[in-house]
Amino acid sequence: MIKKLFAAVMFTALVFFVTAQNKLTLRSPNGNLSFAFWLNDAGTAMYSLDYKSKAVVLPSTLGIDLLNTFDNKPLPSLASGLTLLRSANMGSDTWWKPVWGEVKMIRDNYKALLVTLTSGGDKPIRMTLTFKLFDDGLGFQYAFPDQPNMTHFIVQNEHTTFRLAGDHKAFWLPGDYDSNEFNPNTSLLSEVDAADGKYAGEIYAKTFFDKNAVQTPLMLKSNDGLYINIHEAALVNYPAMNLILDKRNFTLSSALVPDALGNKAYLQTPCKTPWRTIIVSDKATDIPASKTILNLNDPSVIKNTSWIKPTKYVGVWWEMHVGKASWDYGIPDSSHPGVLKPHGKHGANTANVKRYIDFAALHGFDGVLVEGWNVGWEDWFGRYKENVFDFVTPYPDFDVKLLQRYAAAKKVKLIMHHETSASVTNYERHMDTAYRFMKAHGYDAVKTGYVGRIIPRGEHHDGQWMVNHYLRVAKKTADYQIMLDAHEPVRPTGLSRTYPNWLACEAARGMEFNAWSKGNKPDHETIFPFTRFMGGPMDYTPGIFELKMSTWDPMKKETIHTTLAKQLALYVTIYSPLQMAADLPGSYEKRLDAFQFIKDVAVDWDDSKYLEAEPGDYITVARKAKGKANWFLGAITDENPRSTTLSLDFLDAGKKYMATIYSDAPDAHYENNPGAYVITKKMVTSKESLTLQLAAGGGAAVSFVPVK
Ligand code: NOJ
Ligand code: CA
C-alpha cells in the first residue's frame, strides 16, 4: 500500500501586473535552495538559483523561437517582449512506490511556481513555464496551451541558458547528435575542447557539431564545493538537449538535436517540453541518490505490472565481442546464390545456447540473451542498408522450438535480440510480427540495438523522430507484456517510471569497448553515477573475469582497466534492474568462489545508501535486497589505490551478519595483476566498521547475510 505522509496542493492564482523589477521567488521545502523568476527590461524571461546562499545559476535567460508550419515564418517571439499574464504557487509532498528501484518508497516533495506569459504582436501567442523546486534541485518546463493563434508549430531554437558562477570542473562528453559512447573527459569548463578529431575511430555513427558542445547529464564541481548536475527529465516528442559553452562567461546554452531540415521539433497545442533539471548539493553522494528526475516523470501508465521482473542474465554475447565466435552463420556461397557457407564460428548455435541455459539454470540466473540468432548478420554493417533483418527468421543451426522447450523445462527465459542496424523504418514495419513471434516462442524481454546511421536518412539517434520511436517501442512492447533494454538509444531521462517495462538502456560507453577498443579508463565507472545514470539504469554488462585479452587472442596485449574485485563491486555501484554476468561460463567455472557474489547479489532493492563518493575518484554504495534482510556493498576506485573505513550503521540494528568480503589481493593492480582477489569472512553488526583496501583500478564487494 502506498504510504501517503501527507499531500497538500495549494493554488494561489493571482493576476499580476508585473514590472521588470518584480521577482517571483520560491524556496525549497527545507529552505536550502532559492529560486527567482522575472522578466528583464527587454521582456525576456529570466531565472536564477542559489544553494545555501551560493549561486548555482546566475541570472539566465529562458525562451523559445517558434515557426508557423503553414509558411515557415517566425511566430511572435517568446524570447523577448513578453508580458506576464498570471502566476500561481503550488506545493506538494507525497510518496510513491516504484515498480522496481533503488528504494522501496520515493518522496516527491517540492514547491512550484507556474507563470503564463504572452508575446507581443497583433496575433499574440502564449506559453506557460512551470518551475518545481525540490530540496536537491530545480526542474522547469515550457508548455503551450490551447490558444487561438497557434495550433501546429515548429520549434526552431530554445534559448534556455545556464550561466554558471565560475570555471567549474566538468565531467563531459562531446556534444553529438548520434552517440553517447565517448570516453568521458574531465577538465575545467575553460578547457573543454570537443574537437571532432579527438573522437574519431572508435565510434561509428557520430555527428559532432561544435567544439564547445557537451552532452547532458553534465556533472560539475565548483571551487567552493558545490556538486551540480544538468540534465533533463521526461524527454517525450522532443529532441535531446546538448549544451554549447560560452567560455567567456561560463554560460551553457541549449542546443537541440535537429532533423535534416534543421528544425528541432514539430508540435501541436496543447503540449509541453521535457523538464530541464539542475540537481545540486554540497555533498557528492546526494547527486546519484537524487530522485528528482524520476519525480518529474509521470507515474506508470502500465496498470498490471506483475509481469515486469528485474532480471539477472547471462548470454551468447561476450564471446562475439572478444572474437571467439561470430554473430553471422556463414559467408555467401558464390556457387549457390542466397545460400550461406557455414564457417563454424557461429555463436548462436543450438548446442551452445543449451550450454548457456544449463549454466543459467545451475547458477540461478533468470535469463539467457542470444545475439546473432537471426538471418541478416552476414551483411548488416554499413551505411543506410534498409532491409537487413526480419526479426523472425533464424539461422539454420538455431532451433527456435527446441530451445523454447529446453529453456522452459529449465525455468530459464530466453532474451530476444533485435539489432535494427539503425534501419528503423524496417524495424517499425516488423515490430508487431516480431513481438508476436517472441510471445509465441516464450520470450518476454528484448534487447534492441541501433548501430549505424538512422533510416529515415537524415534523422539522428537523439532527434525528435527517434525519441518518439524509442517510446513507441516501449509502449508497444508493454502492450505485448515484453520488457525492454535499448542499446544505442537517446540518453534516458527517467521515463522508466512511466514505462517500467523499459528496464534499462545502454546510451553510454559500455563494457563492450573493453573488448575491441583501447578500452574504458579506470575512472570510468566512478564518473557514471554522476552522469549517465542520472537518467536511469544502464545495461553496462559487468562481471568480466578474464581480464587479459590474450586469453582470446594471443596477439592482443590489452588488459581491461579494472581488477576482478571491481567487476564484482559494479553490481552494487551501478544501479540497474537488468544486470548481465557478461563473461563466458568457462571463465566463471574457473573461479566459482568469486562468482558466488554475482549469484547472490540482488537486482532489486528496498534501500540504497550512497556512503561516500567523489566523481572521477571513487564511490561506495550499500543496498538492501528487495524483501530480504541481506545487504550488499560495492566500493570502487579510479587508477589510485584507496583505503576506506566504513561505518556499518546502515545494517539493521540488533542483527548479526556474516560478511563475505571480496577484495583485491595485496598485489592486485588493474594493469599488471588484475585478476588477483581474496575472499574473507567476518561476523559484523551495525555498531562496527569495516576497512577495505582497494588496489589501483580496483574495488571491493561485500555481502551481508543475517545469522540467527
Ligand atoms: C552494440 C550493442 O551495444 C552490443 O551489446 C551488441 O552486441 C552489438 N551492438 C550488436 O548488436
Ligand atoms: Ca553499444
XYZ file of C-alpha atoms and ligand atoms in Angstrom:
720
model
C 0.000 0.000 0.000
C 1.320 3.437 -0.812
C 2.078 5.321 2.350
C 0.993 8.902 1.990
C 2.628 11.105 4.590
C 0.549 13.983 3.549
C -0.405 15.580 0.311
C -1.062 19.234 0.101
C -1.633 21.124 -3.053
C -2.275 24.778 -2.749
C -3.065 27.133 -5.555
C -2.936 30.851 -5.277
C -3.886 32.097 -8.663
C -3.128 35.764 -8.734
C -3.205 38.109 -11.642
C -0.021 40.149 -11.721
C 0.583 43.437 -13.371
C 4.311 42.981 -13.067
C 7.095 45.338 -13.836
C 10.582 44.125 -14.652
C 11.562 44.644 -11.009
C 9.087 42.174 -9.602
C 10.734 38.855 -8.846
C 8.676 35.804 -8.124
C 10.563 33.585 -5.717
C 10.474 30.066 -4.337
C 12.304 28.340 -1.510
C 12.734 24.582 -1.460
C 10.883 22.687 1.297
C 13.987 22.599 3.551
C 14.992 26.132 2.575
C 18.380 25.173 1.060
C 17.508 26.225 -2.469
C 16.226 29.638 -3.537
C 14.827 30.335 -6.952
C 13.757 33.570 -8.635
C 11.885 34.297 -11.850
C 11.397 37.656 -13.500
C 11.096 39.475 -16.800
C 14.018 41.758 -17.628
C 13.734 45.158 -19.304
C 13.628 43.533 -22.745
C 10.731 41.349 -21.622
C 12.903 38.216 -21.598
C 12.075 35.503 -19.060
C 14.928 35.173 -16.538
C 15.695 32.876 -13.625
C 18.368 32.285 -11.016
C 19.101 29.546 -8.499
C 21.069 29.582 -5.214
C 22.040 26.766 -2.856
C 22.652 27.808 0.774
C 23.314 31.360 -0.493
C 25.855 30.239 -3.103
C 24.985 30.981 -6.721
C 24.287 27.848 -8.743
C 22.795 29.595 -11.778
C 23.352 33.343 -12.177
C 20.605 35.323 -13.953
C 19.963 33.297 -17.101
C 17.561 33.559 -19.997
C 14.645 31.335 -20.955
C 12.804 31.449 -24.251
C 11.992 29.679 -27.424
C 11.701 30.536 -31.139
C 8.766 29.024 -32.984
C 7.857 28.849 -36.653
C 4.473 28.705 -38.266
C 4.065 25.322 -40.013
C 1.985 26.948 -42.752
C 4.604 29.310 -44.191
C 7.717 28.547 -42.082
C 7.691 32.174 -40.899
C 8.578 33.061 -37.297
C 5.718 33.201 -34.827
C 5.779 36.141 -32.369
C 8.890 35.951 -30.205
C 8.779 34.068 -26.922
C 12.389 35.055 -26.246
C 11.724 38.759 -25.578
C 8.912 41.279 -25.434
C 6.937 39.045 -23.068
C 4.239 40.079 -20.604
C 3.307 38.091 -17.518
C -0.396 37.252 -17.585
C -0.640 35.350 -14.320
C 1.243 33.214 -11.862
C 0.350 30.580 -9.317
C 2.150 28.888 -6.444
C 1.792 25.285 -5.527
C 3.328 22.770 -3.165
C 3.121 19.013 -2.914
C 4.535 16.334 -0.622
C 3.642 12.738 -1.460
C 5.249 9.298 -1.525
C 5.081 6.755 -4.345
C 6.169 3.191 -4.796
C 8.315 2.320 -7.822
C 7.650 -0.984 -9.615
C 11.381 -1.673 -9.162
C 14.098 0.594 -7.927
C 16.830 1.608 -5.547
C 14.452 2.211 -2.659
C 11.045 0.975 -1.580
C 9.291 4.335 -1.490
C 10.137 7.679 -3.090
C 9.264 11.062 -1.671
C 8.098 13.712 -4.116
C 8.324 16.971 -2.203
C 8.506 20.350 -3.921
C 7.311 23.916 -4.143
C 6.234 25.119 -7.553
C 5.630 28.277 -9.500
C 3.558 28.453 -12.688
C 3.725 31.530 -14.892
C 1.750 32.281 -18.010
C 3.448 34.602 -20.481
C 2.216 36.208 -23.650
C 4.118 37.537 -26.633
C 3.655 40.881 -28.299
C 2.231 41.387 -31.808
C -1.299 41.605 -33.147
C -1.707 37.820 -33.001
C -0.042 37.097 -29.640
C 0.799 33.569 -28.548
C 1.051 32.172 -25.039
C 3.291 29.822 -23.133
C 3.416 28.708 -19.538
C 6.522 27.895 -17.546
C 6.407 25.529 -14.596
C 9.217 25.553 -12.053
C 9.408 22.806 -9.424
C 11.894 23.352 -6.620
C 12.929 20.252 -4.656
C 15.416 20.068 -1.790
C 18.063 18.843 -4.213
C 17.271 20.712 -7.369
C 15.118 22.529 -9.856
C 13.086 21.270 -12.798
C 11.403 23.560 -15.298
C 9.298 23.036 -18.362
C 7.784 25.093 -21.178
C 4.170 24.385 -22.148
C 1.916 25.661 -24.929
C -1.760 25.600 -24.023
C -4.682 25.567 -26.441
C -4.882 29.065 -27.893
C -6.465 30.898 -30.810
C -3.336 31.991 -32.695
C -1.296 28.779 -32.676
C -2.006 25.058 -33.141
C 0.671 23.303 -35.203
C 4.123 24.820 -34.891
C 7.832 24.121 -35.251
C 10.469 24.651 -32.581
C 13.357 26.390 -34.262
C 15.540 27.053 -31.203
C 15.345 27.004 -27.460
C 17.065 29.813 -25.544
C 17.353 28.036 -22.232
C 20.665 29.022 -20.673
C 22.551 28.103 -17.521
C 25.009 30.841 -16.533
C 27.327 29.211 -14.056
C 29.105 31.040 -11.255
C 32.650 30.051 -12.212
C 35.106 27.909 -14.102
C 33.867 24.634 -12.631
C 35.461 21.243 -13.011
C 33.356 19.399 -15.586
C 32.799 15.741 -16.397
C 31.712 15.911 -20.001
C 31.098 14.069 -23.248
C 31.432 15.928 -26.557
C 28.105 17.192 -27.847
C 26.782 14.909 -30.565
C 23.562 14.104 -32.402
C 24.073 10.349 -32.604
C 26.343 8.886 -29.977
C 26.966 8.933 -26.262
C 29.577 6.171 -26.357
C 32.545 8.525 -25.975
C 35.080 8.277 -23.192
C 34.197 10.831 -20.534
C 36.510 13.825 -20.193
C 37.386 15.715 -17.030
C 38.550 19.322 -17.302
C 37.769 22.854 -16.269
C 34.967 24.393 -18.296
C 37.511 26.793 -19.780
C 39.444 23.777 -21.088
C 36.556 21.962 -22.761
C 37.631 21.062 -26.267
C 35.253 18.714 -28.011
C 37.068 18.949 -31.353
C 35.916 16.163 -33.632
C 39.275 14.583 -34.491
C 39.844 13.542 -30.891
C 36.849 11.228 -31.041
C 37.280 9.686 -34.467
C 37.753 5.987 -34.948
C 36.109 4.095 -32.149
C 32.610 5.370 -32.731
C 30.941 4.558 -35.994
C 27.812 6.727 -36.122
C 28.571 10.086 -34.587
C 27.615 13.601 -35.591
C 29.787 16.137 -33.925
C 28.664 19.745 -34.416
C 30.536 22.275 -32.244
C 33.855 22.145 -30.411
C 32.277 23.857 -27.422
C 29.303 21.494 -27.209
C 28.836 18.961 -24.436
C 26.086 16.470 -23.648
C 23.908 16.073 -20.634
C 23.899 14.717 -17.983
C 26.726 17.193 -17.394
C 28.400 16.945 -13.989
C 30.107 19.974 -12.490
C 32.012 20.717 -9.311
C 32.592 24.294 -8.213
C 35.677 25.585 -6.400
C 33.552 26.255 -3.358
C 32.389 22.646 -3.121
C 29.060 22.540 -4.925
C 28.183 19.477 -6.992
C 25.891 20.456 -9.863
C 24.260 18.211 -12.436
C 22.413 19.461 -15.529
C 20.158 17.103 -17.459
C 16.538 16.704 -18.499
C 13.525 14.648 -17.446
C 10.659 13.105 -19.400
C 12.074 13.536 -22.901
C 8.951 12.885 -24.979
C 8.159 14.125 -28.507
C 11.165 16.459 -28.477
C 14.862 16.194 -29.344
C 17.594 15.712 -26.749
C 19.401 18.770 -25.466
C 23.129 19.347 -25.918
C 24.741 22.386 -24.315
C 27.030 24.898 -26.008
C 29.520 26.542 -23.694
C 30.446 30.206 -23.876
C 33.809 30.171 -22.097
C 33.829 33.965 -21.559
C 31.062 33.812 -19.001
C 30.611 30.068 -18.388
C 27.156 30.091 -19.890
C 25.688 26.894 -21.275
C 23.002 27.271 -23.938
C 20.577 24.607 -25.004
C 21.320 23.157 -28.462
C 18.574 20.799 -29.578
C 19.264 17.936 -31.976
C 17.898 18.950 -35.407
C 16.311 16.941 -38.200
C 17.574 17.040 -41.796
C 15.799 20.384 -42.360
C 17.406 21.948 -39.315
C 14.129 22.003 -37.413
C 14.110 20.788 -33.844
C 10.561 19.683 -33.066
C 7.127 19.587 -34.670
C 4.478 20.178 -32.030
C 0.772 20.761 -31.649
C -1.009 22.529 -28.804
C -1.604 21.642 -26.020
C 1.910 20.319 -25.426
C 4.952 20.643 -23.251
C 8.707 20.258 -23.470
C 10.817 17.949 -21.314
C 11.889 19.301 -17.947
C 15.310 20.918 -17.737
C 16.925 19.773 -14.487
C 19.604 21.217 -12.211
C 20.466 18.980 -9.282
C 22.735 20.470 -6.650
C 24.235 19.703 -3.267
C 27.365 20.285 -1.212
C 27.549 16.500 -0.740
C 28.626 14.447 -3.756
C 26.594 11.441 -2.623
C 23.345 13.433 -2.881
C 23.680 13.629 -6.673
C 23.375 9.926 -7.598
C 20.887 9.464 -4.748
C 18.586 12.173 -6.156
C 15.085 11.125 -7.174
C 14.196 14.481 -8.740
C 14.401 13.246 -12.351
C 12.094 10.316 -11.545
C 9.748 12.639 -9.689
C 9.456 14.835 -12.770
C 8.268 11.876 -14.838
C 4.665 10.695 -14.877
C 3.555 7.668 -12.840
C 3.391 4.272 -14.514
C 0.825 4.025 -17.281
C 1.049 0.229 -17.044
C -1.586 -0.848 -14.564
C -0.793 -4.549 -14.212
C 2.962 -4.687 -13.657
C 3.132 -8.214 -12.240
C 4.925 -9.478 -15.380
C 7.757 -6.962 -15.055
C 10.701 -8.635 -13.340
C 14.161 -7.294 -12.540
C 16.476 -9.710 -14.322
C 19.978 -11.138 -13.907
C 21.165 -12.823 -17.063
C 23.986 -14.438 -18.992
C 24.275 -14.637 -22.734
C 25.845 -15.545 -26.025
C 27.436 -12.139 -26.279
C 30.964 -11.522 -24.900
C 32.322 -14.405 -26.943
C 31.431 -12.463 -30.084
C 32.905 -9.218 -28.804
C 36.232 -10.879 -27.953
C 36.309 -12.600 -31.355
C 35.883 -16.207 -30.171
C 32.566 -16.542 -32.015
C 30.649 -14.535 -34.602
C 27.131 -13.188 -34.957
C 26.844 -14.422 -38.530
C 26.376 -18.052 -39.538
C 28.460 -18.094 -42.677
C 29.635 -16.370 -45.795
C 27.733 -16.133 -49.096
C 28.393 -19.169 -51.300
C 29.193 -17.896 -54.808
C 28.115 -21.167 -56.440
C 24.726 -21.159 -54.666
C 23.222 -17.651 -54.652
C 21.269 -16.906 -51.464
C 22.971 -19.739 -49.549
C 25.483 -19.200 -46.742
C 28.528 -21.393 -46.345
C 28.887 -22.064 -42.594
C 32.292 -21.015 -41.238
C 31.927 -22.891 -37.949
C 32.274 -19.867 -35.671
C 28.585 -19.051 -35.265
C 27.918 -18.378 -31.555
C 24.121 -18.722 -31.532
C 24.025 -22.400 -32.391
C 21.609 -24.685 -30.564
C 24.275 -26.656 -28.685
C 25.999 -23.514 -27.428
C 22.734 -21.893 -26.362
C 21.817 -25.082 -24.471
C 25.143 -24.827 -22.658
C 24.223 -21.271 -21.541
C 20.745 -22.405 -20.496
C 22.282 -25.205 -18.400
C 24.696 -22.752 -16.837
C 21.939 -20.218 -16.100
C 19.726 -22.907 -14.556
C 22.537 -24.325 -12.422
C 23.545 -20.938 -11.052
C 20.132 -19.348 -10.632
C 20.060 -16.786 -13.443
C 16.727 -15.579 -14.819
C 17.633 -15.265 -18.461
C 19.894 -16.031 -21.406
C 20.424 -13.417 -24.111
C 21.202 -14.786 -27.556
C 22.645 -12.477 -30.193
C 23.223 -13.484 -33.785
C 20.332 -15.972 -33.912
C 18.632 -14.492 -36.944
C 19.360 -14.128 -40.632
C 20.880 -10.794 -41.644
C 24.165 -10.657 -39.743
C 26.080 -11.860 -42.801
C 25.636 -8.382 -44.330
C 24.327 -5.897 -41.776
C 27.013 -3.294 -41.172
C 27.445 -0.103 -43.181
C 25.566 2.999 -44.084
C 21.874 3.030 -44.758
C 21.069 -0.618 -45.557
C 17.304 -0.708 -45.428
C 16.094 -4.339 -45.354
C 18.565 -6.412 -43.405
C 16.680 -8.228 -40.640
C 13.107 -9.515 -40.456
C 13.443 -10.500 -36.763
C 11.673 -13.838 -37.259
C 13.975 -15.963 -39.428
C 16.562 -17.989 -37.502
C 19.837 -19.243 -38.922
C 19.690 -22.955 -39.808
C 21.660 -24.023 -36.704
C 19.407 -22.186 -34.221
C 16.402 -24.363 -33.361
C 13.791 -21.946 -32.010
C 11.234 -24.569 -30.943
C 13.725 -26.928 -29.361
C 15.331 -24.104 -27.390
C 11.924 -22.848 -26.296
C 11.153 -26.264 -24.764
C 14.649 -26.653 -23.335
C 14.645 -23.246 -21.643
C 11.105 -23.705 -20.293
C 11.996 -27.091 -18.800
C 14.946 -25.485 -17.030
C 12.886 -22.461 -15.918
C 15.134 -20.040 -17.756
C 13.868 -17.246 -20.003
C 15.497 -16.655 -23.359
C 16.076 -12.968 -24.083
C 15.450 -11.839 -27.641
C 17.858 -9.630 -29.567
C 16.707 -7.171 -32.232
C 19.644 -5.392 -33.804
C 17.942 -2.959 -36.177
C 21.208 -1.780 -37.812
C 19.525 1.634 -37.348
C 17.133 0.840 -40.191
C 14.283 1.999 -38.048
C 11.740 2.169 -40.831
C 12.341 -1.553 -41.376
C 12.006 -2.268 -37.647
C 8.762 -0.317 -37.425
C 7.352 -2.383 -40.284
C 8.256 -5.626 -38.492
C 7.632 -4.788 -34.840
C 4.229 -6.404 -34.391
C 5.221 -9.581 -36.203
C 8.477 -9.734 -34.270
C 6.784 -9.319 -30.868
C 4.131 -11.898 -31.745
C 6.927 -14.290 -32.743
C 8.600 -13.635 -29.381
C 5.470 -14.319 -27.367
C 4.757 -17.470 -29.378
C 8.232 -18.759 -28.520
C 8.377 -17.918 -24.830
C 10.408 -14.698 -24.912
C 9.297 -11.820 -22.680
C 12.293 -9.478 -22.904
C 14.015 -7.869 -25.865
C 17.314 -6.099 -26.278
C 17.125 -3.649 -29.188
C 20.080 -2.034 -30.925
C 20.612 0.916 -33.259
C 24.138 0.543 -34.638
C 24.752 2.814 -37.627
C 23.172 5.741 -39.436
C 19.468 6.140 -38.897
C 16.914 5.411 -41.607
C 14.830 7.616 -42.189
C 18.006 9.058 -43.709
C 18.904 12.404 -42.193
C 17.395 11.617 -38.803
C 19.638 11.306 -35.756
C 19.627 8.907 -32.799
C 18.851 11.796 -30.454
C 16.368 13.792 -32.570
C 12.604 14.077 -32.099
C 11.742 11.332 -34.619
C 13.929 8.764 -32.884
C 12.905 9.897 -29.393
C 9.369 9.088 -30.498
C 10.461 5.761 -31.952
C 12.115 4.568 -28.713
C 8.908 5.443 -26.887
C 6.746 3.682 -29.486
C 8.848 0.579 -28.852
C 8.442 0.954 -25.079
C 4.664 1.296 -25.467
C 4.281 -1.499 -27.981
C 6.442 -3.912 -26.002
C 4.324 -3.038 -22.947
C 1.195 -3.921 -24.936
C 2.737 -7.353 -25.566
C 3.973 -7.623 -21.947
C 7.586 -7.529 -23.088
C 10.444 -5.990 -21.100
C 12.842 -3.715 -22.975
C 16.575 -2.981 -22.972
C 17.524 -0.436 -25.661
C 21.104 -0.159 -26.911
C 22.286 2.967 -28.757
C 19.133 4.944 -27.892
C 18.943 8.557 -26.750
C 20.177 9.021 -23.174
C 17.477 8.165 -20.651
C 15.525 10.809 -18.748
C 13.591 8.837 -16.136
C 10.886 7.513 -18.462
C 11.151 4.046 -16.934
C 8.933 5.415 -14.153
C 6.141 5.824 -16.704
C 7.018 2.679 -18.697
C 8.511 0.319 -16.098
C 8.818 -2.453 -18.699
C 11.696 -0.327 -20.050
C 14.196 -1.861 -17.661
C 17.400 -0.374 -18.974
C 19.210 1.372 -21.776
C 22.781 1.396 -22.916
C 23.217 5.009 -24.155
C 26.809 5.187 -22.971
C 30.173 3.530 -23.367
C 29.572 0.030 -22.089
C 31.773 -2.934 -21.301
C 31.918 -3.890 -24.986
C 34.542 -1.189 -25.606
C 36.959 -3.154 -23.415
C 36.848 -6.000 -25.913
C 37.753 -4.190 -29.095
C 38.935 -0.627 -28.447
C 41.562 0.941 -26.215
C 39.001 0.316 -23.519
C 37.394 2.219 -20.699
C 39.611 4.143 -18.299
C 39.922 3.116 -14.643
C 37.872 6.143 -13.537
C 35.030 5.348 -15.990
C 32.606 3.777 -13.540
C 33.373 6.365 -10.825
C 32.052 9.081 -13.167
C 28.987 7.202 -14.419
C 26.797 7.554 -11.305
C 27.102 11.343 -11.735
C 26.478 11.430 -15.459
C 24.809 8.671 -17.449
C 22.974 7.069 -14.534
C 21.205 10.298 -13.592
C 18.643 9.478 -16.294
C 18.135 5.818 -15.429
C 19.548 2.310 -15.351
C 22.185 1.055 -17.742
C 22.806 -2.398 -19.176
C 26.565 -1.993 -18.614
C 27.250 -5.767 -18.693
C 29.779 -6.089 -15.854
C 31.322 -9.256 -14.431
C 34.311 -9.855 -16.698
C 36.748 -12.286 -15.015
C 39.202 -12.995 -17.865
C 40.777 -9.562 -17.860
C 43.614 -10.192 -20.299
C 42.578 -10.051 -23.915
C 45.379 -12.502 -24.755
C 43.030 -15.169 -23.314
C 41.080 -14.903 -26.549
C 43.744 -13.784 -28.967
C 47.447 -14.333 -28.230
C 48.269 -11.304 -30.399
C 46.338 -8.975 -28.092
C 48.314 -7.294 -25.337
C 45.494 -5.284 -23.681
C 44.096 -5.864 -20.219
C 40.764 -4.413 -19.137
C 41.387 -1.418 -16.864
C 39.876 -2.987 -13.773
C 40.543 -5.647 -11.189
C 38.304 -8.677 -10.778
C 37.029 -7.494 -7.386
C 35.996 -4.206 -9.016
C 33.923 -6.172 -11.538
C 32.007 -7.627 -8.583
C 31.587 -4.236 -6.914
C 29.978 -2.858 -10.089
C 26.841 -4.947 -9.399
C 26.237 -2.615 -6.459
C 27.739 0.712 -7.523
C 25.829 0.518 -10.826
C 22.111 0.668 -10.284
C 20.148 -1.404 -12.792
C 17.234 -3.850 -12.562
C 18.856 -5.593 -15.527
C 22.346 -6.942 -14.877
C 24.354 -9.303 -17.008
C 27.090 -11.662 -15.909
C 28.853 -10.900 -19.133
C 31.786 -13.312 -19.233
C 31.694 -16.849 -20.614
C 30.554 -19.772 -18.413
C 34.069 -21.221 -18.519
C 35.537 -18.004 -17.065
C 33.202 -18.315 -14.085
C 33.643 -22.054 -13.667
C 37.337 -21.441 -13.047
C 36.538 -19.041 -10.177
C 33.315 -20.252 -8.625
C 34.239 -18.707 -5.255
C 34.263 -15.178 -6.706
C 31.294 -15.959 -8.954
C 29.262 -16.623 -5.810
C 28.923 -12.843 -5.306
C 27.335 -12.414 -8.752
C 24.976 -15.300 -7.996
C 23.986 -13.809 -4.651
C 23.708 -10.106 -5.482
C 20.181 -8.724 -5.858
C 18.843 -6.711 -8.800
C 16.002 -5.012 -6.929
C 16.286 -3.095 -3.691
C 14.377 -1.877 -0.667
C 17.058 0.628 0.259
C 20.239 2.189 -1.119
C 22.841 4.254 0.729
C 25.483 6.225 -1.116
C 28.132 6.091 1.606
C 30.950 8.109 0.025
C 31.778 9.400 -3.420
C 33.850 11.818 -5.413
C 33.139 11.927 -9.156
C 36.099 10.570 -11.093
C 37.794 9.205 -7.959
C 35.686 6.695 -6.006
C 32.209 5.654 -4.943
C 30.891 3.299 -2.249
C 27.271 2.156 -2.163
C 25.321 -0.188 0.148
C 21.963 -1.655 -0.869
C 19.394 -3.815 0.857
C 17.865 -6.605 -1.243
C 14.154 -6.316 -2.017
C 12.039 -8.141 0.527
C 15.089 -9.609 2.278
C 17.364 -8.775 5.188
C 20.556 -9.155 3.087
C 22.731 -6.152 2.346
C 25.357 -5.779 -0.375
C 28.140 -3.241 -0.622
C 30.287 -2.158 -3.552
C 33.287 0.159 -3.421
C 35.334 1.165 -6.467
C 38.282 3.455 -7.094
C 39.984 5.029 -10.121
C 43.641 4.448 -11.064
C 44.691 5.247 -7.489
C 44.680 2.661 -4.697
C 42.445 3.539 -1.806
C 41.841 2.540 1.776
C 38.488 3.277 3.340
C 36.946 2.628 6.734
C 33.176 2.452 6.601
C 30.698 2.574 9.434
C 28.281 -0.332 9.072
C 25.488 1.646 10.718
C 23.302 1.108 7.635
C 22.832 -2.533 8.712
C 19.709 -3.310 10.711
C 20.403 -2.612 14.377
C 20.484 -5.634 16.676
C 21.165 -8.150 13.879
C 24.337 -10.158 13.360
C 25.562 -10.627 9.821
C 28.099 -12.878 8.170
C 30.034 -10.545 5.893
C 31.765 -12.139 2.905
C 34.348 -9.698 1.625
C 35.631 -9.999 -1.939
C 38.693 -7.756 -2.174
C 41.707 -7.076 -4.335
C 44.719 -9.157 -3.330
C 47.515 -7.029 -1.809
C 49.459 -7.244 -5.081
C 46.457 -6.642 -7.377
C 46.735 -3.837 -9.909
C 44.499 -3.058 -12.864
C 47.377 -3.151 -15.337
C 49.749 -5.888 -14.269
C 47.791 -8.111 -11.892
C 44.085 -7.513 -12.483
C 42.753 -10.958 -11.596
C 44.176 -11.292 -8.048
C 41.476 -11.374 -5.364
C 40.975 -12.654 -1.826
C 37.763 -13.685 -0.087
C 37.414 -13.377 3.678
C 34.528 -13.820 6.088
C 33.723 -11.916 9.252
C 30.805 -11.566 11.688
C 29.673 -7.945 11.976
C 26.910 -5.776 13.440
C 25.725 -2.264 12.683
C 27.917 -0.965 15.520
C 31.146 -1.944 13.781
C 33.182 -0.515 10.988
C 34.890 -2.226 8.087
C 38.183 -1.287 6.448
C 38.591 -2.052 2.763
C 41.814 -1.826 0.722
C 41.222 -1.125 -2.946
C 44.021 -1.682 -5.453
C 44.794 0.787 -8.245
C 41.808 0.454 -10.590
C 40.239 -1.865 -8.042
C 37.256 -2.403 -5.835
C 35.643 -4.481 -3.144
C 32.301 -6.226 -2.858
C 30.690 -7.401 0.349
C 27.595 -9.459 1.015
C 25.997 -9.315 4.463
C 23.776 -12.269 5.346
C 21.936 -12.182 8.686
C 22.721 -15.086 11.024
C 20.305 -16.299 13.652
C 26.077 -2.843 -29.847
C 25.496 -3.288 -28.556
O 25.787 -2.358 -27.540
C 26.045 -4.652 -28.231
O 25.640 -5.059 -26.957
C 25.625 -5.612 -29.299
O 26.226 -6.855 -29.039
C 26.073 -5.125 -30.677
N 25.687 -3.764 -30.885
C 25.466 -5.944 -31.782
O 24.092 -5.684 -31.849
Ca 26.681 -0.001 -27.935
